[in-house]
PDB file of C-alpha atoms in Angstrom:
ATOM      1  CA  MET A  24      -0.025   0.049  -0.089  1.00 31.00           C
ATOM      2  CA  SER A  25       1.345   3.452  -0.835  1.00 31.00           C
ATOM      3  CA  PHE A  26       0.863   6.281   1.444  1.00 30.00           C
ATOM      4  CA  PHE A  27       0.903  10.063   0.616  1.00 32.00           C
ATOM      5  CA  THR A  28       0.468  13.183   2.599  1.00 35.00           C
ATOM      6  CA  LEU A  29      -1.523  16.361   1.390  1.00 35.00           C
ATOM      7  CA  PRO A  30       0.751  19.323   2.009  1.00 34.00           C
ATOM      8  CA  ALA A  31      -0.030  22.407   3.662  1.00 31.00           C
ATOM      9  CA  LEU A  32       0.649  24.431   0.788  1.00 29.00           C
ATOM     10  CA  VAL A  33      -1.948  23.073  -1.500  1.00 33.00           C
ATOM     11  CA  LEU A  34      -4.501  24.934   0.477  1.00 32.00           C
ATOM     12  CA  VAL A  35      -5.202  27.781  -1.913  1.00 32.00           C
ATOM     13  CA  ALA A  36      -8.927  27.006  -2.305  1.00 36.00           C
ATOM     14  CA  CYS A  37     -12.130  28.799  -1.611  1.00 39.00           C
ATOM     15  CA  THR A  38     -13.226  27.687   1.772  1.00 40.00           C
ATOM     16  CA  PRO A  39     -17.009  27.538   2.585  1.00 42.00           C
ATOM     17  CA  LEU A  40     -18.085  30.157   5.092  1.00 43.00           C
ATOM     18  CA  ALA A  41     -20.093  27.768   7.096  1.00 49.00           C
ATOM     19  CA  THR A  42     -19.387  24.335   8.439  1.00 57.00           C
ATOM     20  CA  ALA A  43     -21.257  21.180   7.077  1.00 70.00           C
ATOM     21  CA  TRP A  44     -24.146  20.157   9.331  1.00 83.00           C
ATOM     22  CA  GLY A  45     -22.829  22.032  12.116  1.00 92.00           C
ATOM     23  CA  ALA A  46     -21.969  20.679  15.458  1.00 96.00           C
ATOM     24  CA  VAL A  47     -25.360  19.146  16.058  1.00 97.00           C
ATOM     25  CA  GLY A  48     -25.397  17.412  12.557  1.00 98.00           C
ATOM     26  CA  HIS A  49     -21.856  15.985  12.926  1.00 98.00           C
ATOM     27  CA  ALA A  50     -22.543  14.756  16.322  1.00 98.00           C
ATOM     28  CA  THR A  51     -25.603  12.828  15.198  1.00 98.00           C
ATOM     29  CA  VAL A  52     -23.812  11.408  12.341  1.00 98.00           C
ATOM     30  CA  ALA A  53     -21.169  10.182  14.685  1.00 98.00           C
ATOM     31  CA  THR A  54     -23.766   8.787  17.160  1.00 98.00           C
ATOM     32  CA  ILE A  55     -25.228   6.799  14.483  1.00 98.00           C
ATOM     33  CA  ALA A  56     -21.882   5.474  13.436  1.00 98.00           C
ATOM     34  CA  GLN A  57     -20.928   4.320  16.788  1.00 98.00           C
ATOM     35  CA  LYS A  58     -24.091   2.174  16.930  1.00 98.00           C
ATOM     36  CA  TYR A  59     -23.125   0.155  13.870  1.00 98.00           C
ATOM     37  CA  LEU A  60     -19.477  -0.490  14.465  1.00 98.00           C
ATOM     38  CA  THR A  61     -18.400  -4.041  14.644  1.00 98.00           C
ATOM     39  CA  PRO A  62     -16.523  -5.272  17.579  1.00 98.00           C
ATOM     40  CA  ALA A  63     -13.365  -4.722  15.661  1.00 98.00           C
ATOM     41  CA  GLY A  64     -14.358  -1.415  14.582  1.00 98.00           C
ATOM     42  CA  GLN A  65     -15.213  -0.460  18.165  1.00 98.00           C
ATOM     43  CA  THR A  66     -11.885  -1.665  19.287  1.00 98.00           C
ATOM     44  CA  PHE A  67     -10.127   0.330  16.500  1.00 98.00           C
ATOM     45  CA  VAL A  68     -11.869   3.398  17.508  1.00 98.00           C
ATOM     46  CA  THR A  69     -11.055   2.922  21.205  1.00 98.00           C
ATOM     47  CA  ASN A  70      -7.453   2.232  20.639  1.00 98.00           C
ATOM     48  CA  ILE A  71      -7.005   5.596  18.868  1.00 98.00           C
ATOM     49  CA  LEU A  72      -9.443   7.936  20.615  1.00 98.00           C
ATOM     50  CA  GLY A  73      -9.069   6.420  24.020  1.00 98.00           C
ATOM     51  CA  SER A  74     -11.379   4.526  26.348  1.00 97.00           C
ATOM     52  CA  GLY A  75     -14.627   6.298  27.056  1.00 95.00           C
ATOM     53  CA  VAL A  76     -14.225   8.851  24.252  1.00 98.00           C
ATOM     54  CA  SER A  77     -17.208   8.951  21.976  1.00 98.00           C
ATOM     55  CA  MET A  78     -17.000   9.702  18.243  1.00 98.00           C
ATOM     56  CA  ALA A  79     -19.650  12.339  18.729  1.00 98.00           C
ATOM     57  CA  SER A  80     -17.195  14.300  21.069  1.00 98.00           C
ATOM     58  CA  VAL A  81     -14.737  14.658  18.359  1.00 98.00           C
ATOM     59  CA  ALA A  82     -16.988  15.036  15.301  1.00 98.00           C
ATOM     60  CA  SER A  83     -16.560  18.660  15.041  1.00 97.00           C
ATOM     61  CA  TRP A  84     -12.805  18.616  15.943  1.00 98.00           C
ATOM     62  CA  ALA A  85     -11.788  19.268  12.233  1.00 98.00           C
ATOM     63  CA  ASP A  86     -13.825  22.401  12.085  1.00 96.00           C
ATOM     64  CA  THR A  87     -12.226  23.943  15.160  1.00 96.00           C
ATOM     65  CA  TYR A  88      -8.748  22.689  13.951  1.00 97.00           C
ATOM     66  CA  ARG A  89      -8.939  24.480  10.530  1.00 96.00           C
ATOM     67  CA  SER A  90      -9.485  27.700  12.175  1.00 95.00           C
ATOM     68  CA  THR A  91      -6.070  27.438  13.857  1.00 97.00           C
ATOM     69  CA  ALA A  92      -2.747  28.507  12.579  1.00 98.00           C
ATOM     70  CA  ALA A  93      -1.665  24.703  12.616  1.00 97.00           C
ATOM     71  CA  GLY A  94      -4.750  23.581  10.921  1.00 97.00           C
ATOM     72  CA  LYS A  95      -5.323  26.163   8.358  1.00 96.00           C
ATOM     73  CA  PHE A  96      -3.831  23.913   5.684  1.00 96.00           C
ATOM     74  CA  SER A  97      -7.082  21.683   6.075  1.00 97.00           C
ATOM     75  CA  ALA A  98      -9.541  24.405   5.198  1.00 96.00           C
ATOM     76  CA  GLY A  99      -9.963  23.138   1.460  1.00 96.00           C
ATOM     77  CA  PHE A 100     -10.462  19.388   2.661  1.00 97.00           C
ATOM     78  CA  HIS A 101     -13.983  19.859   3.868  1.00 97.00           C
ATOM     79  CA  PHE A 102     -15.659  20.350   0.302  1.00 97.00           C
ATOM     80  CA  ILE A 103     -15.458  19.876  -3.357  1.00 98.00           C
ATOM     81  CA  ASP A 104     -16.585  22.797  -5.587  1.00 97.00           C
ATOM     82  CA  ALA A 105     -18.694  21.041  -8.322  1.00 98.00           C
ATOM     83  CA  GLU A 106     -18.818  23.561 -11.358  1.00 98.00           C
ATOM     84  CA  ASP A 107     -22.052  22.208 -12.556  1.00 98.00           C
ATOM     85  CA  SER A 108     -25.261  24.070 -13.467  1.00 97.00           C
ATOM     86  CA  PRO A 109     -28.087  23.574 -10.876  1.00 98.00           C
ATOM     87  CA  PRO A 110     -30.878  22.985 -11.168  1.00 97.00           C
ATOM     88  CA  THR A 111     -30.484  22.175 -14.827  1.00 97.00           C
ATOM     89  CA  SER A 112     -27.435  19.951 -14.314  1.00 98.00           C
ATOM     90  CA  CYS A 113     -25.780  18.417 -11.277  1.00 98.00           C
ATOM     91  CA  GLY A 114     -22.668  16.441 -11.260  1.00 98.00           C
ATOM     92  CA  VAL A 115     -19.242  16.156  -9.878  1.00 98.00           C
ATOM     93  CA  SER A 116     -15.908  15.700 -11.620  1.00 98.00           C
ATOM     94  CA  LEU A 117     -12.761  15.129  -9.943  1.00 97.00           C
ATOM     95  CA  PRO A 118     -10.484  16.394 -12.680  1.00 97.00           C
ATOM     96  CA  ARG A 119     -12.747  19.562 -13.173  1.00 97.00           C
ATOM     97  CA  ASP A 120     -13.789  20.319  -9.550  1.00 98.00           C
ATOM     98  CA  CYS A 121     -10.952  19.048  -7.204  1.00 97.00           C
ATOM     99  CA  GLY A 122      -7.671  20.717  -8.369  1.00 87.00           C
ATOM    100  CA  GLY A 123      -5.714  18.233  -6.084  1.00 82.00           C
ATOM    101  CA  THR A 124      -7.201  19.501  -2.821  1.00 92.00           C
ATOM    102  CA  CYS A 125     -10.751  18.654  -1.869  1.00 98.00           C
ATOM    103  CA  ILE A 126     -12.855  16.368   0.472  1.00 98.00           C
ATOM    104  CA  VAL A 127     -12.547  13.491  -1.950  1.00 98.00           C
ATOM    105  CA  THR A 128      -8.765  13.430  -1.921  1.00 98.00           C
ATOM    106  CA  ALA A 129      -8.686  14.120   1.879  1.00 98.00           C
ATOM    107  CA  ILE A 130     -10.914  11.087   2.567  1.00 98.00           C
ATOM    108  CA  ALA A 131      -8.431   9.000   0.633  1.00 98.00           C
ATOM    109  CA  ASN A 132      -5.534  10.478   2.291  1.00 98.00           C
ATOM    110  CA  TYR A 133      -6.604  10.184   5.699  1.00 98.00           C
ATOM    111  CA  THR A 134      -7.844   6.480   5.045  1.00 98.00           C
ATOM    112  CA  GLN A 135      -4.452   5.744   4.168  1.00 98.00           C
ATOM    113  CA  ARG A 136      -2.701   7.417   6.983  1.00 98.00           C
ATOM    114  CA  VAL A 137      -4.962   6.025   9.723  1.00 98.00           C
ATOM    115  CA  GLN A 138      -3.527   2.496   8.651  1.00 97.00           C
ATOM    116  CA  ASP A 139       0.044   3.552   8.364  1.00 97.00           C
ATOM    117  CA  GLY A 140       2.051   1.838  11.251  1.00 96.00           C
ATOM    118  CA  ARG A 141       4.776   4.416  10.871  1.00 96.00           C
ATOM    119  CA  GLU A 142       2.539   7.140  12.253  1.00 96.00           C
ATOM    120  CA  THR A 143       2.430   8.122  15.927  1.00 98.00           C
ATOM    121  CA  LEU A 144      -0.890   7.506  17.996  1.00 98.00           C
ATOM    122  CA  ALA A 145      -1.403  11.263  17.994  1.00 98.00           C
ATOM    123  CA  HIS A 146      -1.361  11.531  14.291  1.00 98.00           C
ATOM    124  CA  HIS A 147      -3.802   8.469  13.937  1.00 98.00           C
ATOM    125  CA  ARG A 148      -6.011  10.293  16.243  1.00 98.00           C
ATOM    126  CA  GLU A 149      -5.993  13.392  13.836  1.00 98.00           C
ATOM    127  CA  ASP A 150      -6.518  11.074  10.932  1.00 98.00           C
ATOM    128  CA  LEU A 151      -9.589   9.471  12.500  1.00 98.00           C
ATOM    129  CA  GLN A 152     -11.088  12.578  13.643  1.00 98.00           C
ATOM    130  CA  PHE A 153     -10.652  14.025  10.040  1.00 98.00           C
ATOM    131  CA  LEU A 154     -12.535  11.006   8.699  1.00 98.00           C
ATOM    132  CA  ILE A 155     -15.276  11.052  11.211  1.00 98.00           C
ATOM    133  CA  HIS A 156     -15.845  14.742  10.162  1.00 98.00           C
ATOM    134  CA  PHE A 157     -15.379  14.271   6.377  1.00 98.00           C
ATOM    135  CA  LEU A 158     -17.671  11.427   6.008  1.00 98.00           C
ATOM    136  CA  GLY A 159     -20.378  13.836   7.579  1.00 98.00           C
ATOM    137  CA  ASP A 160     -19.348  16.657   5.361  1.00 97.00           C
ATOM    138  CA  ILE A 161     -19.620  14.940   2.100  1.00 98.00           C
ATOM    139  CA  THR A 162     -23.238  14.089   2.675  1.00 98.00           C
ATOM    140  CA  GLN A 163     -24.278  17.728   3.007  1.00 98.00           C
ATOM    141  CA  PRO A 164     -25.307  18.728  -0.661  1.00 98.00           C
ATOM    142  CA  LEU A 165     -23.964  22.179  -0.605  1.00 98.00           C
ATOM    143  CA  HIS A 166     -20.417  20.869   0.332  1.00 97.00           C
ATOM    144  CA  ASP A 167     -20.376  19.265  -2.986  1.00 98.00           C
ATOM    145  CA  GLU A 168     -21.356  22.456  -4.894  1.00 98.00           C
ATOM    146  CA  ALA A 169     -19.693  25.605  -6.069  1.00 97.00           C
ATOM    147  CA  GLU A 170     -22.901  27.625  -6.991  1.00 97.00           C
ATOM    148  CA  LYS A 171     -22.688  30.920  -4.935  1.00 96.00           C
ATOM    149  CA  VAL A 172     -19.741  29.466  -2.919  1.00 96.00           C
ATOM    150  CA  GLY A 173     -21.917  26.509  -1.893  1.00 97.00           C
ATOM    151  CA  GLY A 174     -24.867  28.619  -1.202  1.00 97.00           C
ATOM    152  CA  ASN A 175     -22.994  30.876   1.222  1.00 97.00           C
ATOM    153  CA  GLN A 176     -23.753  33.921  -1.005  1.00 97.00           C
ATOM    154  CA  ILE A 177     -27.487  33.102  -1.236  1.00 98.00           C
ATOM    155  CA  SER A 178     -29.067  35.444   1.369  1.00 98.00           C
ATOM    156  CA  VAL A 179     -32.247  33.842   2.916  1.00 98.00           C
ATOM    157  CA  LEU A 180     -34.427  34.140   6.054  1.00 98.00           C
ATOM    158  CA  TRP A 181     -34.857  32.039   8.857  1.00 98.00           C
ATOM    159  CA  ASN A 182     -37.574  32.805  11.453  1.00 97.00           C
ATOM    160  CA  GLY A 183     -37.341  36.522   9.871  1.00 98.00           C
ATOM    161  CA  ALA A 184     -33.597  36.661  10.627  1.00 98.00           C
ATOM    162  CA  THR A 185     -31.048  37.023   7.763  1.00 98.00           C
ATOM    163  CA  THR A 186     -28.872  34.070   7.122  1.00 98.00           C
ATOM    164  CA  ASN A 187     -27.723  32.131   4.057  1.00 98.00           C
ATOM    165  CA  LEU A 188     -28.779  29.029   2.357  1.00 98.00           C
ATOM    166  CA  HIS A 189     -25.605  27.090   3.419  1.00 97.00           C
ATOM    167  CA  SER A 190     -26.002  28.009   7.027  1.00 97.00           C
ATOM    168  CA  ALA A 191     -29.708  27.080   6.984  1.00 98.00           C
ATOM    169  CA  TRP A 192     -28.866  23.584   5.826  1.00 97.00           C
ATOM    170  CA  ASP A 193     -25.973  23.295   8.104  1.00 95.00           C
ATOM    171  CA  THR A 194     -27.343  24.593  11.339  1.00 96.00           C
ATOM    172  CA  GLN A 195     -30.882  26.056  11.543  1.00 97.00           C
ATOM    173  CA  MET A 196     -32.899  23.204   9.934  1.00 98.00           C
ATOM    174  CA  VAL A 197     -30.730  20.462  11.537  1.00 98.00           C
ATOM    175  CA  GLU A 198     -31.306  21.947  15.009  1.00 97.00           C
ATOM    176  CA  ARG A 199     -34.991  22.234  14.613  1.00 98.00           C
ATOM    177  CA  LEU A 200     -35.054  18.511  13.529  1.00 98.00           C
ATOM    178  CA  ALA A 201     -33.044  17.550  16.503  1.00 98.00           C
ATOM    179  CA  GLY A 202     -35.110  19.565  18.889  1.00 97.00           C
ATOM    180  CA  GLY A 203     -32.158  21.477  20.124  1.00 97.00           C
ATOM    181  CA  THR A 204     -28.560  21.472  20.666  1.00 97.00           C
ATOM    182  CA  THR A 205     -27.853  19.341  23.613  1.00 97.00           C
ATOM    183  CA  PRO A 206     -26.393  15.743  23.642  1.00 97.00           C
ATOM    184  CA  ALA A 207     -29.938  14.443  24.847  1.00 98.00           C
ATOM    185  CA  ALA A 208     -31.547  16.175  21.834  1.00 98.00           C
ATOM    186  CA  TYR A 209     -29.178  14.810  19.067  1.00 97.00           C
ATOM    187  CA  GLN A 210     -28.794  11.341  20.845  1.00 98.00           C
ATOM    188  CA  ALA A 211     -32.765  10.998  20.645  1.00 98.00           C
ATOM    189  CA  TRP A 212     -32.862  12.232  17.022  1.00 98.00           C
ATOM    190  CA  ALA A 213     -30.172   9.753  16.324  1.00 98.00           C
ATOM    191  CA  GLN A 214     -32.278   6.869  17.816  1.00 98.00           C
ATOM    192  CA  THR A 215     -35.243   7.971  15.424  1.00 98.00           C
ATOM    193  CA  LEU A 216     -33.073   7.687  12.553  1.00 98.00           C
ATOM    194  CA  GLU A 217     -31.461   4.439  13.753  1.00 98.00           C
ATOM    195  CA  ALA A 218     -34.946   2.939  14.091  1.00 98.00           C
ATOM    196  CA  ARG A 219     -35.589   3.866  10.331  1.00 98.00           C
ATOM    197  CA  ILE A 220     -32.288   2.215   9.341  1.00 98.00           C
ATOM    198  CA  ASP A 221     -33.054  -0.896  11.255  1.00 98.00           C
ATOM    199  CA  SER A 222     -36.727  -1.520  10.433  1.00 98.00           C
ATOM    200  CA  GLY A 223     -38.134   1.597   8.977  1.00 98.00           C
ATOM    201  CA  ILE A 224     -38.200   3.477   5.712  1.00 98.00           C
ATOM    202  CA  TYR A 225     -34.398   3.213   5.241  1.00 98.00           C
ATOM    203  CA  SER A 226     -34.044  -0.395   5.805  1.00 98.00           C
ATOM    204  CA  SER A 227     -34.385  -1.139   2.235  1.00 98.00           C
ATOM    205  CA  GLN A 228     -31.878   1.574   1.187  1.00 97.00           C
ATOM    206  CA  LYS A 229     -29.175   1.068   3.659  1.00 98.00           C
ATOM    207  CA  ASN A 230     -27.250  -1.560   1.585  1.00 98.00           C
ATOM    208  CA  SER A 231     -26.996   0.785  -1.297  1.00 98.00           C
ATOM    209  CA  TRP A 232     -25.562   3.620   0.998  1.00 98.00           C
ATOM    210  CA  VAL A 233     -22.626   1.403   1.744  1.00 98.00           C
ATOM    211  CA  SER A 234     -22.132  -0.245  -1.792  1.00 97.00           C
ATOM    212  CA  CYS A 235     -18.770   1.325  -2.067  1.00 97.00           C
ATOM    213  CA  THR A 236     -16.661   0.420   1.049  1.00 95.00           C
ATOM    214  CA  ASN A 237     -13.402  -0.727  -0.668  1.00 97.00           C
ATOM    215  CA  ILE A 238     -10.745   1.311   1.146  1.00 98.00           C
ATOM    216  CA  GLN A 239      -8.307   0.380  -1.463  1.00 97.00           C
ATOM    217  CA  THR A 240     -10.230   2.606  -4.010  1.00 97.00           C
ATOM    218  CA  ALA A 241     -11.240   5.324  -1.304  1.00 98.00           C
ATOM    219  CA  SER A 242     -11.191   8.222  -3.811  1.00 97.00           C
ATOM    220  CA  ASN A 243     -13.567   6.245  -6.000  1.00 98.00           C
ATOM    221  CA  CYS A 244     -15.843   5.651  -3.145  1.00 98.00           C
ATOM    222  CA  ALA A 245     -15.699   9.206  -1.863  1.00 98.00           C
ATOM    223  CA  LEU A 246     -16.531  10.682  -5.352  1.00 98.00           C
ATOM    224  CA  SER A 247     -19.414   8.566  -5.583  1.00 98.00           C
ATOM    225  CA  TRP A 248     -20.521   9.933  -2.122  1.00 98.00           C
ATOM    226  CA  ALA A 249     -20.076  13.287  -3.384  1.00 98.00           C
ATOM    227  CA  GLN A 250     -22.123  12.805  -6.489  1.00 98.00           C
ATOM    228  CA  ASP A 251     -24.916  11.310  -4.507  1.00 98.00           C
ATOM    229  CA  ALA A 252     -25.165  14.364  -2.254  1.00 98.00           C
ATOM    230  CA  ASN A 253     -24.635  16.782  -5.149  1.00 98.00           C
ATOM    231  CA  ALA A 254     -27.588  15.361  -7.041  1.00 98.00           C
ATOM    232  CA  ILE A 255     -30.028  16.705  -4.148  1.00 98.00           C
ATOM    233  CA  ASN A 256     -28.924  20.274  -5.300  1.00 98.00           C
ATOM    234  CA  CYS A 257     -30.952  19.935  -8.546  1.00 98.00           C
ATOM    235  CA  GLN A 258     -33.608  17.749  -6.802  1.00 98.00           C
ATOM    236  CA  TYR A 259     -34.398  20.255  -4.006  1.00 98.00           C
ATOM    237  CA  VAL A 260     -31.741  22.469  -2.523  1.00 98.00           C
ATOM    238  CA  LEU A 261     -31.270  24.770  -5.529  1.00 98.00           C
ATOM    239  CA  LYS A 262     -34.250  23.726  -7.513  1.00 98.00           C
ATOM    240  CA  MET A 263     -35.761  27.204  -7.056  1.00 97.00           C
ATOM    241  CA  ASP A 264     -34.026  30.664  -6.468  1.00 96.00           C
ATOM    242  CA  GLU A 265     -34.556  31.092  -2.651  1.00 97.00           C
ATOM    243  CA  THR A 266     -32.837  34.509  -2.362  1.00 98.00           C
ATOM    244  CA  GLY A 267     -34.650  36.544   0.197  1.00 98.00           C
ATOM    245  CA  GLN A 268     -37.207  33.922   0.981  1.00 98.00           C
ATOM    246  CA  GLU A 269     -38.382  32.787   4.381  1.00 98.00           C
ATOM    247  CA  LEU A 270     -37.056  29.012   4.675  1.00 98.00           C
ATOM    248  CA  SER A 271     -38.731  28.052   7.998  1.00 98.00           C
ATOM    249  CA  GLY A 272     -42.014  27.086   6.635  1.00 98.00           C
ATOM    250  CA  SER A 273     -42.709  24.997   3.308  1.00 98.00           C
ATOM    251  CA  TYR A 274     -39.103  24.969   2.226  1.00 98.00           C
ATOM    252  CA  PHE A 275     -38.076  23.428   5.696  1.00 98.00           C
ATOM    253  CA  THR A 276     -40.843  20.783   5.458  1.00 98.00           C
ATOM    254  CA  GLY A 277     -39.789  19.848   1.878  1.00 98.00           C
ATOM    255  CA  ALA A 278     -36.053  19.751   3.032  1.00 98.00           C
ATOM    256  CA  THR A 279     -36.648  17.569   6.043  1.00 98.00           C
ATOM    257  CA  PRO A 280     -36.654  14.107   4.239  1.00 98.00           C
ATOM    258  CA  TYR A 281     -33.515  15.027   2.538  1.00 98.00           C
ATOM    259  CA  ILE A 282     -31.719  16.249   5.672  1.00 98.00           C
ATOM    260  CA  GLU A 283     -32.750  13.391   7.799  1.00 98.00           C
ATOM    261  CA  MET A 284     -31.695  10.763   5.108  1.00 98.00           C
ATOM    262  CA  GLN A 285     -28.377  12.183   4.545  1.00 98.00           C
ATOM    263  CA  ILE A 286     -27.614  12.340   8.230  1.00 98.00           C
ATOM    264  CA  ALA A 287     -28.694   8.800   8.546  1.00 98.00           C
ATOM    265  CA  LYS A 288     -26.669   7.880   5.473  1.00 98.00           C
ATOM    266  CA  GLY A 289     -23.647   9.636   6.773  1.00 98.00           C
ATOM    267  CA  GLY A 290     -23.639   7.677  10.002  1.00 98.00           C
ATOM    268  CA  TYR A 291     -24.371   4.307   8.550  1.00 98.00           C
ATOM    269  CA  ARG A 292     -21.628   4.934   5.922  1.00 98.00           C
ATOM    270  CA  LEU A 293     -19.052   6.190   8.408  1.00 98.00           C
ATOM    271  CA  ALA A 294     -19.533   2.951  10.469  1.00 98.00           C
ATOM    272  CA  ALA A 295     -18.979   0.682   7.373  1.00 98.00           C
ATOM    273  CA  TRP A 296     -15.960   2.603   6.545  1.00 98.00           C
ATOM    274  CA  ILE A 297     -14.275   2.356   9.898  1.00 98.00           C
ATOM    275  CA  ASN A 298     -15.316  -1.331  10.084  1.00 98.00           C
ATOM    276  CA  ALA A 299     -13.429  -1.865   6.827  1.00 98.00           C
ATOM    277  CA  ILE A 300     -10.416  -0.347   8.018  1.00 98.00           C
ATOM    278  CA  ALA A 301     -10.457  -2.294  11.001  1.00 98.00           C
ATOM    279  CA  ALA A 302     -11.005  -5.445   9.215  1.00 98.00           C
ATOM    280  CA  ALA A 303      -7.926  -4.726   7.195  1.00 96.00           C
ATOM    281  CA  GLU A 304      -5.773  -4.248  10.299  1.00 87.00           C
TER     282      GLU A 304
END
């Protein structure tokens, strides 16, 4: 197996102004993932993060880290700018949209690095925390989209207050669906989504969510995940021009099934990815 490092100097990319899913969304993805870890997967996570450290507790580390001097190199790893034409045409092309530094290559990189026995435990902890975060980021449709800087430049209203479309998808709508920002809130929401995965409306779809879990072709899998989420921009997110519109009513109602499915998908897929890495150890 070959290993490579994405150097700090390749950062020069346009960073989204908001963070995918926000803290609540990322914690929910990680909480769902924790449930579906195999014994080997759980051992792998515990050996790296430490006993008693939940994946949810580190799920937003990458957002905090990229705001530091040490972590600024990673800012361009959280997204891929699909230069498509929503709502007419959606699609992600790695040669066109990545430029060498994007979430697709980052997932491939850190999947390799977390398996590299030459790395220290501290580095493996960073690698795993990046993966926990990025497999959440890539399911947020606007993190796979260049239009208006991933929706950051589309001004909208939420309960009468000005925000932007990206932030509404990351934070406001997610927090309403979770019922708050506390651990109790996102854990209860995670349980609701887990029930749908186990025996509800997602049970017939979940296998398709993890149809690509070959860690040897990580970039191919990550690209397919980006394409899957990007399609939602044409289906709903950017289907209409929402500039200046209030999103807390009918738009939120229509967005709800997409958000809930993407959060569930991210958690179930993250577990499968970690399980695959652990199985290869």
